[in-house]
CSV table of C-alpha atoms and ligand atoms in Angstrom, one decimal:
chain,number,residue,atom,x,y,z
A,121,MET,CA,-0.1,0.2,-0.1
A,122,ILE,CA,2.5,2.6,1.0
A,123,LYS,CA,5.2,1.5,-2.1
A,124,ARG,CA,2.1,2.3,-3.6
A,125,ILE,CA,1.1,5.2,-2.6
A,126,PHE,CA,5.5,6.0,-3.1
A,127,ASP,CA,4.9,5.8,-6.3
A,128,TRP,CA,1.9,7.8,-7.1
A,129,LEU,CA,4.1,10.6,-6.1
A,130,LYS,CA,7.1,9.6,-8.1
A,131,GLN,CA,4.0,10.2,-11.2
A,132,PRO,CA,3.6,13.9,-13.1
A,133,LEU,CA,-0.1,13.8,-10.9
A,134,GLY,CA,1.4,13.0,-7.8
A,135,LEU,CA,3.9,15.3,-8.5
A,136,ILE,CA,1.9,18.1,-9.1
A,137,ALA,CA,-0.1,17.3,-5.5
A,138,VAL,CA,3.2,16.9,-3.0
A,139,GLY,CA,3.6,20.5,-5.2
A,140,ILE,CA,-0.1,22.3,-4.1
A,141,ALA,CA,0.2,20.9,-0.8
A,142,VAL,CA,4.2,22.6,0.5
A,143,LEU,CA,2.0,25.0,-1.4
A,144,ALA,CA,-1.3,25.7,0.9
A,145,VAL,CA,1.7,24.6,3.9
A,146,PHE,CA,4.0,27.1,3.0
A,147,SER,CA,1.4,30.5,1.9
A,148,LEU,CA,-0.6,28.9,6.0
A,149,ALA,CA,2.8,30.3,7.0
A,150,VAL,CA,2.8,33.6,4.5
A,151,TYR,CA,-0.8,34.6,5.6
A,152,GLY,CA,-0.2,33.8,9.5
A,153,LEU,CA,3.4,35.8,9.6
A,154,TYR,CA,0.6,39.1,8.2
A,155,THR,CA,-1.3,39.2,10.1
A,156,THR,CA,1.1,39.3,13.3
A,157,GLN,CA,2.6,42.0,11.3
A,158,GLN,CA,-1.0,43.4,10.8
A,159,ALA,CA,-2.3,46.9,12.8
A,160,PRO,CA,-5.3,46.6,15.0
A,161,ALA,CA,-8.4,47.5,14.7
A,162,GLN,CA,-8.5,51.3,16.1
A,163,PRO,CA,-11.7,52.7,17.2
A,164,ILE,CA,-11.1,55.7,14.5
A,165,GLN,CA,-9.1,54.7,10.9
A,166,PHE,CA,-7.1,58.2,11.9
A,167,PRO,CA,-5.1,59.1,9.7
A,168,HIS,CA,-1.6,60.4,9.7
A,169,GLN,CA,-0.9,61.2,6.3
A,170,THR,CA,-3.7,62.7,6.1
A,171,HIS,CA,-2.5,64.7,8.7
A,172,ILE,CA,1.2,65.0,8.6
A,173,ALA,CA,0.4,66.2,4.8
A,174,PHE,CA,-0.7,69.1,6.3
A,175,GLY,CA,2.0,70.3,7.7
A,176,ILE,CA,1.6,69.0,11.3
A,177,GLN,CA,4.5,67.8,13.9
A,178,CYS,CA,4.8,64.3,15.5
A,179,LEU,CA,5.6,66.5,19.0
A,180,TYR,CA,1.8,68.3,18.0
A,181,CYS,CA,1.0,65.6,19.2
A,182,HIS,CA,2.8,63.6,20.9
A,183,PRO,CA,4.7,66.3,22.9
A,184,GLY,CA,5.9,63.3,25.8
A,185,ALA,CA,8.4,62.2,22.9
A,186,ALA,CA,10.5,65.6,24.0
A,187,LYS,CA,10.3,66.1,27.8
A,188,GLY,CA,9.9,62.1,29.3
A,189,PRO,CA,9.4,58.5,29.8
A,190,SER,CA,6.6,58.2,27.0
A,191,ALA,CA,4.9,60.4,24.3
A,192,GLY,CA,1.2,60.0,24.4
A,193,ILE,CA,-1.8,59.5,22.4
A,194,PRO,CA,-3.6,62.8,21.0
A,195,SER,CA,-6.4,63.3,23.9
A,196,GLU,CA,-10.4,64.2,21.9
A,197,ALA,CA,-9.9,67.6,23.7
A,198,LYS,CA,-6.8,68.0,21.4
A,199,CYS,CA,-8.2,67.1,17.9
A,200,TRP,CA,-11.6,68.7,18.3
A,201,GLY,CA,-9.0,72.4,18.7
A,202,CYS,CA,-9.0,71.5,15.3
A,203,HIS,CA,-11.4,69.9,14.2
A,204,ASN,CA,-14.5,72.0,15.5
A,205,GLN,CA,-13.6,74.4,13.2
A,206,ILE,CA,-13.3,72.2,10.2
A,207,GLN,CA,-16.0,71.9,8.1
A,208,LYS,CA,-16.0,68.3,7.6
A,209,THR,CA,-16.2,67.0,10.9
A,210,LEU,CA,-19.5,68.9,11.4
A,211,ASP,CA,-20.6,66.9,7.7
A,212,SER,CA,-20.3,64.4,9.7
A,213,GLN,CA,-23.3,64.9,11.9
A,214,LEU,CA,-25.6,64.3,8.6
A,215,PRO,CA,-27.4,61.0,7.6
A,216,ASP,CA,-26.0,61.0,4.6
A,217,THR,CA,-22.1,61.2,5.8
A,218,LYS,CA,-19.5,61.1,4.0
A,219,VAL,CA,-17.0,61.4,6.1
A,220,PRO,CA,-18.4,58.3,8.3
A,221,LEU,CA,-14.8,58.8,9.8
A,222,LEU,CA,-14.8,61.5,11.9
A,223,LYS,CA,-18.0,60.5,14.1
A,224,PRO,CA,-16.7,58.2,16.5
A,225,LEU,CA,-14.7,61.6,16.3
A,226,VAL,CA,-17.9,64.4,17.6
A,227,ALA,CA,-19.7,61.2,19.2
A,228,SER,CA,-15.9,60.4,21.5
A,229,VAL,CA,-16.8,64.5,22.2
A,230,GLN,CA,-19.8,64.7,22.8
A,231,SER,CA,-19.9,61.9,25.4
A,232,GLN,CA,-17.3,63.3,26.8
A,233,THR,CA,-15.5,59.4,26.8
A,234,PRO,CA,-12.3,58.4,25.7
A,235,LEU,CA,-11.3,56.9,22.3
A,236,GLN,CA,-9.6,53.7,22.9
A,237,TRP,CA,-6.3,52.9,21.3
A,238,VAL,CA,-5.3,49.9,20.7
A,239,PRO,CA,-1.3,50.4,21.7
A,240,VAL,CA,1.0,49.5,18.8
A,241,ALA,CA,4.4,50.5,19.6
A,242,ILE,CA,4.6,49.1,23.2
A,243,VAL,CA,8.3,47.3,25.5
A,244,PRO,CA,6.6,44.7,28.1
A,245,ASP,CA,6.8,46.5,32.1
A,246,PHE,CA,9.8,46.2,33.2
A,247,VAL,CA,11.9,47.5,30.1
A,248,GLN,CA,12.5,50.9,31.2
A,249,PHE,CA,11.4,53.2,27.3
A,250,ASN,CA,12.9,57.1,27.8
A,251,HIS,CA,12.4,58.9,24.7
A,252,ARG,CA,13.9,61.9,26.7
A,253,ALA,CA,17.2,60.4,26.7
A,254,HIS,CA,17.1,59.5,23.0
A,255,VAL,CA,14.9,62.2,21.7
A,256,ALA,CA,18.2,64.7,23.5
A,257,ALA,CA,20.7,63.0,21.4
A,258,GLY,CA,19.7,63.1,18.4
A,259,LYS,CA,17.0,59.8,17.7
A,260,ASN,CA,14.0,61.0,14.7
A,261,CYS,CA,10.6,59.6,15.0
A,262,GLU,CA,11.2,57.5,11.8
A,263,ASP,CA,14.4,55.7,13.3
A,264,CYS,CA,12.6,53.5,15.4
A,265,HIS,CA,9.0,54.4,13.6
A,266,GLY,CA,9.7,54.3,10.6
A,267,ASP,CA,7.9,56.8,7.5
A,268,MET,CA,4.9,57.1,9.9
A,269,THR,CA,4.1,60.3,6.6
A,270,ARG,CA,3.3,56.6,4.0
A,271,LEU,CA,0.8,55.3,7.3
A,272,THR,CA,-2.7,55.2,8.1
A,273,ILE,CA,-3.0,53.6,11.8
A,274,ALA,CA,0.3,53.5,13.3
A,275,GLN,CA,2.5,50.0,12.4
A,276,ASN,CA,5.5,49.0,14.1
A,277,PRO,CA,8.3,49.0,11.7
A,278,GLN,CA,9.9,46.2,13.4
A,279,VAL,CA,9.7,43.7,16.5
A,280,MET,CA,10.9,46.3,19.3
A,281,ASN,CA,13.1,43.5,21.6
A,282,MET,CA,15.9,43.3,23.4
A,283,GLY,CA,18.0,42.4,20.0
A,284,TRP,CA,17.4,45.3,18.0
A,285,CYS,CA,17.2,47.5,21.3
A,286,LEU,CA,20.8,46.6,21.7
A,287,ASP,CA,22.0,46.8,18.2
A,288,CYS,CA,21.6,50.2,18.4
A,289,HIS,CA,23.0,51.0,21.6
A,290,VAL,CA,26.1,48.4,20.3
A,291,THR,CA,27.0,50.8,17.1
A,292,THR,CA,25.6,53.6,18.6
A,293,ALA,CA,29.2,53.0,21.6
A,294,GLY,CA,31.1,52.8,18.7
A,295,GLU,CA,34.6,52.3,20.1
A,296,ASP,CA,34.3,53.4,23.5
A,297,GLN,CA,34.6,51.2,25.6
A,298,VAL,CA,33.0,53.0,28.0
A,299,LYS,CA,29.6,54.0,26.4
A,300,LEU,CA,29.7,50.2,25.0
A,301,VAL,CA,29.4,49.1,28.6
A,302,LYS,CA,26.9,51.7,29.9
A,303,LEU,CA,24.4,51.4,26.9
A,304,THR,CA,24.4,46.8,26.8
A,305,ASP,CA,24.7,47.1,31.0
A,306,CYS,CA,21.2,44.7,32.2
A,307,GLY,CA,20.8,47.7,34.6
A,308,THR,CA,20.8,50.5,32.9
A,309,CYS,CA,17.1,49.3,30.0
A,310,HIS,CA,16.0,46.9,33.7
A,311,TYR,CA,15.8,47.7,37.2
B,663,LIG,C1,-2.6,65.4,14.5
B,663,LIG,C2,-1.9,64.8,15.6
B,663,LIG,C3,-0.5,63.3,15.3
B,663,LIG,C4,0.8,64.0,14.1
B,663,LIG,C5,0.6,64.7,14.0
B,663,LIG,C6,0.9,62.1,14.6
B,663,LIG,N1,0.1,61.6,15.3
B,663,LIG,FE1,0.9,59.2,16.0
B,663,LIG,N2,-1.1,59.3,16.2
B,663,LIG,C7,-2.1,59.6,16.3
B,663,LIG,C8,-3.1,59.5,16.8
B,663,LIG,C9,-4.0,59.7,17.3
B,663,LIG,C10,-2.9,57.8,17.1
B,663,LIG,C11,-3.3,56.5,17.7
B,663,LIG,C12,-3.9,55.5,16.5
B,663,LIG,C13,-2.9,55.2,15.7
B,663,LIG,O1,-2.3,54.0,16.7
B,663,LIG,O2,-2.6,55.4,14.8
B,663,LIG,C14,-1.0,57.6,17.4
B,663,LIG,C15,-0.5,57.1,17.5
B,663,LIG,C16,1.4,56.9,16.6
B,663,LIG,C17,1.7,55.8,16.8
B,663,LIG,C18,1.8,54.2,17.2
B,663,LIG,C19,1.8,54.4,19.1
B,663,LIG,C20,1.1,53.4,19.8
B,663,LIG,O3,1.4,53.0,20.4
B,663,LIG,O4,-0.3,53.8,20.1
B,663,LIG,C21,3.2,56.2,17.2
B,663,LIG,C22,5.0,55.5,17.1
B,663,LIG,C23,3.1,57.8,15.9
B,663,LIG,N3,1.8,57.9,15.9
B,663,LIG,C24,4.4,58.0,15.6
B,663,LIG,C25,3.7,59.4,14.8
B,663,LIG,C26,5.0,60.7,13.7
B,663,LIG,C27,6.5,59.4,14.7
B,663,LIG,C28,4.6,61.6,13.6
B,663,LIG,C29,5.0,62.7,13.2
B,663,LIG,C30,5.5,62.2,12.0
B,663,LIG,C31,3.4,61.3,14.1
B,663,LIG,N4,3.1,60.2,15.2
B,663,LIG,C32,2.3,62.0,14.3
B,663,LIG,C33,-1.8,61.2,16.9
B,663,LIG,C34,-0.9,62.3,15.5
B,664,LIG,C1,-4.1,71.3,14.0
B,664,LIG,C2,-5.3,70.6,13.6
B,664,LIG,C3,-5.6,69.1,14.1
B,664,LIG,C4,-5.3,67.8,14.7
B,664,LIG,C5,-5.1,67.8,16.4
B,664,LIG,C6,-6.7,66.9,14.6
B,664,LIG,N1,-6.7,66.9,12.6
B,664,LIG,FE1,-7.7,65.6,11.7
B,664,LIG,N2,-8.0,66.1,10.6
B,664,LIG,C7,-7.6,68.3,10.2
B,664,LIG,C8,-7.0,68.0,8.5
B,664,LIG,C9,-6.6,70.1,7.8
B,664,LIG,C10,-7.7,67.5,8.3
B,664,LIG,C11,-8.3,66.5,6.7
B,664,LIG,C12,-9.6,67.9,6.5
B,664,LIG,C13,-9.7,68.1,5.1
B,664,LIG,O1,-9.7,66.6,4.6
B,664,LIG,O2,-11.0,69.0,4.6
B,664,LIG,C14,-7.8,66.4,9.4
B,664,LIG,C15,-8.7,65.7,8.7
B,664,LIG,C16,-9.3,64.0,9.9
B,664,LIG,C17,-9.2,62.8,8.5
B,664,LIG,C18,-9.1,63.2,8.0
B,664,LIG,C19,-11.1,62.8,7.7
B,664,LIG,C20,-11.9,62.5,6.0
B,664,LIG,O3,-12.8,61.6,6.3
B,664,LIG,O4,-10.3,61.8,5.2
B,664,LIG,C21,-9.7,61.9,10.7
B,664,LIG,C22,-10.6,61.1,10.6
B,664,LIG,C23,-9.1,62.8,11.5
B,664,LIG,N3,-8.9,64.3,11.2
B,664,LIG,C24,-9.0,62.3,13.4
B,664,LIG,C25,-8.5,63.0,14.3
B,664,LIG,C26,-9.1,62.7,14.9
B,664,LIG,C27,-9.4,61.7,15.6
B,664,LIG,C28,-7.9,63.7,16.1
B,664,LIG,C29,-7.2,63.9,17.6
B,664,LIG,C30,-6.1,62.6,17.3
B,664,LIG,C31,-7.4,64.5,14.9
B,664,LIG,N4,-8.1,64.9,14.1
B,664,LIG,C32,-6.8,65.2,15.8
B,664,LIG,C33,-6.4,68.5,11.4
B,664,LIG,C34,-6.2,68.0,12.5
B,665,LIG,C1,15.5,54.8,20.2
B,665,LIG,C2,14.1,54.5,19.1
B,665,LIG,C3,13.2,55.9,19.7
B,665,LIG,C4,12.6,56.8,19.0
B,665,LIG,C5,13.3,57.5,18.4
B,665,LIG,C6,10.9,57.4,19.9
B,665,LIG,N1,10.4,56.0,19.7
B,665,LIG,FE1,8.5,56.2,20.3
B,665,LIG,N2,8.2,54.3,21.4
B,665,LIG,C7,9.7,53.1,20.7
B,665,LIG,C8,9.1,52.0,21.7
B,665,LIG,C9,10.6,51.0,22.7
B,665,LIG,C10,8.2,52.3,22.1
B,665,LIG,C11,7.1,51.8,23.7
B,665,LIG,C12,7.8,52.8,25.0
B,665,LIG,C13,6.2,51.7,25.9
B,665,LIG,O1,5.6,51.1,25.2
B,665,LIG,O2,7.5,52.4,27.2
B,665,LIG,C14,7.9,54.0,21.3
B,665,LIG,C15,6.4,54.7,21.8
B,665,LIG,C16,5.6,55.4,21.2
B,665,LIG,C17,4.0,55.6,21.1
B,665,LIG,C18,3.6,55.0,21.9
B,665,LIG,C19,2.0,55.6,23.0
B,665,LIG,C20,3.7,56.6,24.0
B,665,LIG,O3,2.9,57.5,24.7
B,665,LIG,O4,5.1,55.4,25.0
B,665,LIG,C21,4.4,57.3,20.7
B,665,LIG,C22,3.7,57.8,20.8
B,665,LIG,C23,5.7,57.7,20.1
B,665,LIG,N3,6.3,56.2,21.1
B,665,LIG,C24,5.5,58.8,19.0
B,665,LIG,C25,7.1,58.7,19.2
B,665,LIG,C26,7.5,60.1,17.8
B,665,LIG,C27,6.5,61.0,17.4
B,665,LIG,C28,9.1,60.5,18.7
B,665,LIG,C29,9.6,61.1,17.3
B,665,LIG,C30,9.2,62.7,18.6
B,665,LIG,C31,9.9,58.5,18.6
B,665,LIG,N4,8.4,58.2,19.1
B,665,LIG,C32,10.2,58.8,18.9
B,665,LIG,C33,10.9,53.2,20.5
B,665,LIG,C34,11.0,55.0,19.7
B,666,LIG,C1,17.9,53.8,17.3
B,666,LIG,C2,19.2,53.4,18.2
B,666,LIG,C3,18.8,53.2,19.6
B,666,LIG,C4,17.3,52.1,19.9
B,666,LIG,C5,16.8,51.5,18.6
B,666,LIG,C6,17.2,52.7,20.9
B,666,LIG,N1,18.1,53.3,21.6
B,666,LIG,FE1,18.7,53.0,24.0
B,666,LIG,N2,19.8,54.3,23.0
B,666,LIG,C7,20.0,55.9,22.0
B,666,LIG,C8,21.2,56.4,21.8
B,666,LIG,C9,21.6,57.3,21.5
B,666,LIG,C10,21.6,56.8,23.1
B,666,LIG,C11,21.7,57.3,24.5
B,666,LIG,C12,23.2,57.4,24.1
B,666,LIG,C13,24.4,58.8,24.9
B,666,LIG,O1,24.3,58.1,25.7
B,666,LIG,O2,25.2,58.9,24.4
B,666,LIG,C14,20.2,56.0,24.2
B,666,LIG,C15,20.2,55.6,25.8
B,666,LIG,C16,19.3,54.9,26.8
B,666,LIG,C17,19.1,54.4,28.0
B,666,LIG,C18,19.7,55.5,28.2
B,666,LIG,C19,19.3,56.7,28.7
B,666,LIG,C20,20.4,57.7,29.8
B,666,LIG,O3,19.1,58.1,30.4
B,666,LIG,O4,21.3,58.1,29.0
B,666,LIG,C21,17.7,53.8,27.4
B,666,LIG,C22,18.0,53.0,29.6
B,666,LIG,C23,17.4,52.9,26.4
B,666,LIG,N3,18.0,54.0,25.6
B,666,LIG,C24,17.0,52.2,26.4
B,666,LIG,C25,16.9,52.1,24.9
B,666,LIG,C26,15.7,50.1,25.3
B,666,LIG,C27,15.6,49.6,26.4
B,666,LIG,C28,15.2,50.7,24.5
B,666,LIG,C29,14.5,49.4,23.1
B,666,LIG,C30,13.1,49.8,23.6
B,666,LIG,C31,16.4,51.3,23.0
B,666,LIG,N4,16.7,52.2,24.4
B,666,LIG,C32,16.6,50.8,21.5
B,666,LIG,C33,20.5,54.6,20.8
B,666,LIG,C34,18.9,53.9,20.6
B,667,LIG,C1,19.1,48.8,25.5
B,667,LIG,C2,17.9,47.4,26.8
B,667,LIG,C3,17.9,46.9,26.7
B,667,LIG,C4,20.1,45.9,27.6
B,667,LIG,C5,20.7,46.4,28.1
B,667,LIG,C6,19.3,44.7,27.9
B,667,LIG,N1,17.9,44.5,28.0
B,667,LIG,FE1,16.6,43.2,28.5
B,667,LIG,N2,15.2,43.5,27.0
B,667,LIG,C7,14.8,44.9,27.3
B,667,LIG,C8,13.9,44.5,26.6
B,667,LIG,C9,13.2,45.4,25.1
B,667,LIG,C10,13.0,43.6,26.4
B,667,LIG,C11,11.1,42.7,26.3
B,667,LIG,C12,11.2,42.7,25.0
B,667,LIG,C13,12.0,40.7,25.2
B,667,LIG,O1,11.9,40.2,25.4
B,667,LIG,O2,13.0,41.2,23.7
B,667,LIG,C14,14.3,42.5,27.7
B,667,LIG,C15,13.9,41.2,27.9
B,667,LIG,C16,14.3,40.9,29.0
B,667,LIG,C17,14.1,39.9,29.6
B,667,LIG,C18,13.0,39.0,29.7
B,667,LIG,C19,12.3,37.9,28.7
B,667,LIG,C20,11.7,37.0,27.8
B,667,LIG,O3,12.0,36.6,26.5
B,667,LIG,O4,10.9,37.9,28.2
B,667,LIG,C21,15.3,39.5,29.9
B,667,LIG,C22,15.6,38.1,31.0
B,667,LIG,C23,16.2,39.7,29.8
B,667,LIG,N3,15.2,41.4,29.5
B,667,LIG,C24,17.5,40.1,30.5
B,667,LIG,C25,18.5,41.2,30.0
B,667,LIG,C26,19.7,40.9,30.8
B,667,LIG,C27,20.0,39.7,32.0
B,667,LIG,C28,20.7,42.3,30.0
B,667,LIG,C29,22.1,42.4,30.4
B,667,LIG,C30,22.2,41.5,29.6
B,667,LIG,C31,19.5,42.9,30.2
B,667,LIG,N4,18.3,42.5,29.5
B,667,LIG,C32,19.8,43.8,28.9
B,667,LIG,C33,15.4,45.2,26.7
B,667,LIG,C34,17.4,45.5,27.6
């Protein structure tokens, strides 16, 4: 029986079947990987690229990045500061609205319930990451977050794991041994 299956597998038709099976497994694996790299569902399909194209600075919406550990996500009040003057936003209230994207923003402001943004760029609690130190050292947002001018919903350009931090720290230190020890010391990131 087994031998007959092997013989069949060696026939052209059998080889095609094997090919299809291999392809199916491969595409499943690729699809699995693809889904883990997708941006999560957000309360609003917030278009980064649209806002950046209007010349709004990253630090206007994420001012914490220059001042302290976390960059912060803008509150509805900050969105409203601009959007209450944008006709489109008011139009989103009309029954036949052409801008459904802005509906959740108006609803959130009116009901005073914050939008529940899903974190994208995140490291575990036992890791000490501070934006300020990196921005002060001259690192740009895109060095770590990729080109947000082309994105709608934020996505990580890479996995933010220990290897990723250390890679850049080792490069940063270069020949400077003192800096290398400091930037790769466990206690620098875990304490
Ligand atoms: C008009 C305000 C605004 C501007 C300008 C803006 N952002 Fe954002 N940003 C947001 C909002 C709202 C979110 C939450 C939605 C999301 O994750 O896409 C966010 C999310 C992010 C995130 C993911 C954070 C997380 O973990 O949830 C990163 C990274 C980010 N922005 C970087 C940038 C960079 C870099 C720039 C400049 C090139 C920029 N942003 C400009 C409003 C803004
Ligand atoms: C500094 C001003 C400013 C801030 C702050 C701001 N926006 Fe905007 N937003 C704009 C402008 C300008 C447009 C483009 C409007 C247009 O296309 O006519 C826009 C467009 C949008 C759109 C796309 C609408 C569409 O149908 O194309 C969404 C959604 C949106 N903003 C949501 C938000 C949210 C949510 C926040 C807060 C996290 C926010 N905005 C903060 C100025 C701002
Ligand atoms: C050296 C790499 C690096 C640089 C440079 C950097 N970030 Fe981040 N960013 C991170 C990491 C790592 C996290 C996750 C931090 C955490 O979970 O505590 C993060 C998180 C964020 C978040 C999520 C929410 C929060 O409050 O922290 C936003 C928004 C953000 N960064 C925006 C920016 C902006 C805007 C800039 C440029 C001014 C910037 N980042 C520069 C690495 C970086
Ligand atoms: C793109 C390069 C880059 C990446 C990625 C990066 N760092 Fe850094 N990091 C730097 C630079 C540059 C400095 C400043 C070095 C100096 O003192 O001159 C720094 C300094 C630090 C410091 C010391 C801060 C201080 O107060 O002196 C800590 C802690 C740190 N990084 C944590 C992290 C963690 C955690 C990650 C990953 C989640 C990370 N870094 C990813 C470039 C990077
Ligand atoms: C530049 C910052 C940095 C330095 C230095 C660093 N770590 Fe980490 N470490 C991280 C980050 C970020 C994570 C979380 C992401 C991950 O699991 O890779 C982490 C995760 C870990 C974990 C949990 C791993 C897991 O799979 O859950 C352990 C254990 C750890 N680090 C030990 C160490 C030890 C020991 C050292 C010193 C030899 C060290 N780390 C130095 C940034 C750093």
